[in-house]
XYZ file of C-alpha atoms in Angstrom:
154
model
C -61.390 101.941 90.235
C -60.650 98.077 89.279
C -63.083 95.356 90.339
C -61.476 93.424 87.772
C -59.153 91.914 90.225
C -60.811 87.732 91.911
C -58.618 85.365 92.891
C -61.545 82.617 93.291
C -62.615 81.022 89.108
C -66.238 82.067 90.006
C -65.594 85.167 89.830
C -63.582 85.646 86.340
C -64.303 88.902 84.294
C -66.177 87.973 81.229
C -66.979 91.291 79.801
C -65.002 94.940 80.174
C -68.012 96.694 79.865
C -68.228 100.307 78.486
C -68.692 103.620 79.376
C -70.710 104.757 76.492
C -74.242 104.414 76.345
C -75.451 101.908 73.781
C -77.215 102.314 70.182
C -80.664 103.801 70.541
C -81.429 103.836 67.004
C -84.331 101.415 65.588
C -83.291 98.569 63.493
C -84.543 96.180 60.833
C -84.416 92.465 60.919
C -85.825 89.665 58.439
C -87.683 87.115 59.376
C -90.032 86.681 56.464
C -90.713 90.119 56.195
C -88.598 93.173 57.261
C -90.152 94.038 60.730
C -89.009 97.078 62.772
C -87.506 96.186 65.777
C -87.727 99.452 68.729
C -84.842 98.224 70.934
C -86.395 99.446 74.140
C -83.880 97.681 76.427
C -80.794 99.783 74.893
C -83.460 102.959 75.090
C -83.893 102.129 79.023
C -80.136 101.732 79.631
C -79.347 104.969 77.720
C -81.464 106.721 79.766
C -80.482 105.295 82.841
C -77.268 105.899 82.518
C -77.521 109.158 82.249
C -79.835 109.474 85.132
C -76.909 107.723 87.120
C -74.008 109.664 85.490
C -76.162 112.729 86.881
C -76.703 111.107 90.403
C -73.112 109.643 90.772
C -71.167 112.588 89.137
C -68.056 110.940 91.354
C -68.984 107.117 90.779
C -67.870 105.011 88.023
C -70.877 103.833 85.589
C -70.288 101.435 82.801
C -72.920 98.966 81.351
C -72.272 95.418 80.071
C -69.397 94.926 82.926
C -69.916 90.720 83.244
C -73.212 91.134 81.510
C -74.425 93.313 83.892
C -76.663 95.784 82.617
C -75.365 99.337 84.450
C -72.835 98.729 87.211
C -72.061 101.991 89.574
C -69.098 101.680 91.586
C -68.469 104.245 94.259
C -65.885 104.243 97.507
C -67.933 101.865 99.351
C -70.647 100.191 97.351
C -71.742 98.208 94.064
C -75.258 99.307 92.616
C -75.997 96.921 89.875
C -79.047 97.728 87.832
C -81.017 94.828 85.303
C -83.114 96.289 82.850
C -86.418 94.829 81.317
C -88.938 96.355 79.316
C -91.623 94.483 80.443
C -94.617 96.818 81.172
C -95.706 94.855 84.586
C -93.611 95.498 87.515
C -94.069 91.869 89.164
C -92.656 90.428 86.080
C -89.076 92.739 86.049
C -89.053 91.598 89.391
C -89.316 88.338 88.838
C -86.897 88.267 86.054
C -84.462 90.551 87.550
C -83.903 89.284 90.775
C -82.197 85.356 89.342
C -80.229 88.172 87.049
C -79.220 90.445 90.225
C -78.424 87.269 92.393
C -76.146 85.690 90.261
C -74.690 89.101 89.455
C -73.382 89.527 92.460
C -72.309 86.297 93.325
C -69.583 86.018 90.633
C -69.132 90.067 90.761
C -65.354 90.427 91.957
C -65.607 92.846 95.507
C -61.938 92.472 96.989
C -62.718 95.092 99.424
C -65.850 93.643 100.607
C -68.308 96.682 99.424
C -72.059 97.382 99.860
C -73.644 95.339 96.874
C -77.298 96.885 95.862
C -79.187 94.913 93.487
C -81.681 97.192 91.520
C -84.371 96.407 89.312
C -85.270 98.449 86.964
C -88.593 98.767 84.997
C -90.883 100.893 83.355
C -94.206 101.115 85.603
C -94.042 101.954 89.769
C -94.600 99.033 91.693
C -98.033 98.585 93.467
C -98.878 97.935 97.147
C -98.226 94.470 96.479
C -95.284 94.391 94.336
C -94.004 96.719 96.872
C -95.094 93.975 99.755
C -92.647 91.387 98.104
C -89.478 93.556 97.496
C -90.417 94.294 101.270
C -90.401 90.827 102.000
C -87.266 89.974 100.202
C -85.408 92.644 102.208
C -86.796 91.434 105.418
C -86.621 87.394 104.988
C -83.892 87.152 102.859
C -81.178 89.728 104.100
C -80.522 90.885 100.507
C -80.401 94.589 99.444
C -83.048 94.729 96.870
C -84.922 98.072 94.955
C -86.989 98.784 92.112
C -86.569 101.759 90.047
C -88.073 103.212 87.395
C -87.244 104.094 84.209
C -89.324 105.949 81.282
C -89.570 106.102 77.763
C -91.007 109.239 76.001
C -93.164 108.152 72.953
C -92.996 110.247 69.455
């Protein structure tokens, strides 16, 4: 599949993306003293990619294409995943929705494939969060979903 072709200026490719998982190793960053940084986002991204490849063996699964955390392209659809490592699903939704809407607008889609937006968090939605998501899907005619990716702790 080639979704990089676009004729309109707002659809220009910004990043080519990668089908390799991200680096998930802990890193040290210096501020005043050395601080251990645990890349939760990268760990979630790596796990999500493994899950999506297993679920969609014939699809294209890439990360960071046009800054989209994970993109899954099938013959008839584009699934855009925005990962937020926050433990609060309502915060995940609030932070991810704007990015997903912009990515969907800017993503080249010359064949008019169905676009599904997926906010990815670490915890299940509450009843109120489900109601909010349902409202957005009904009222604003978007296909917006939520997915949980858990991290295993040592």
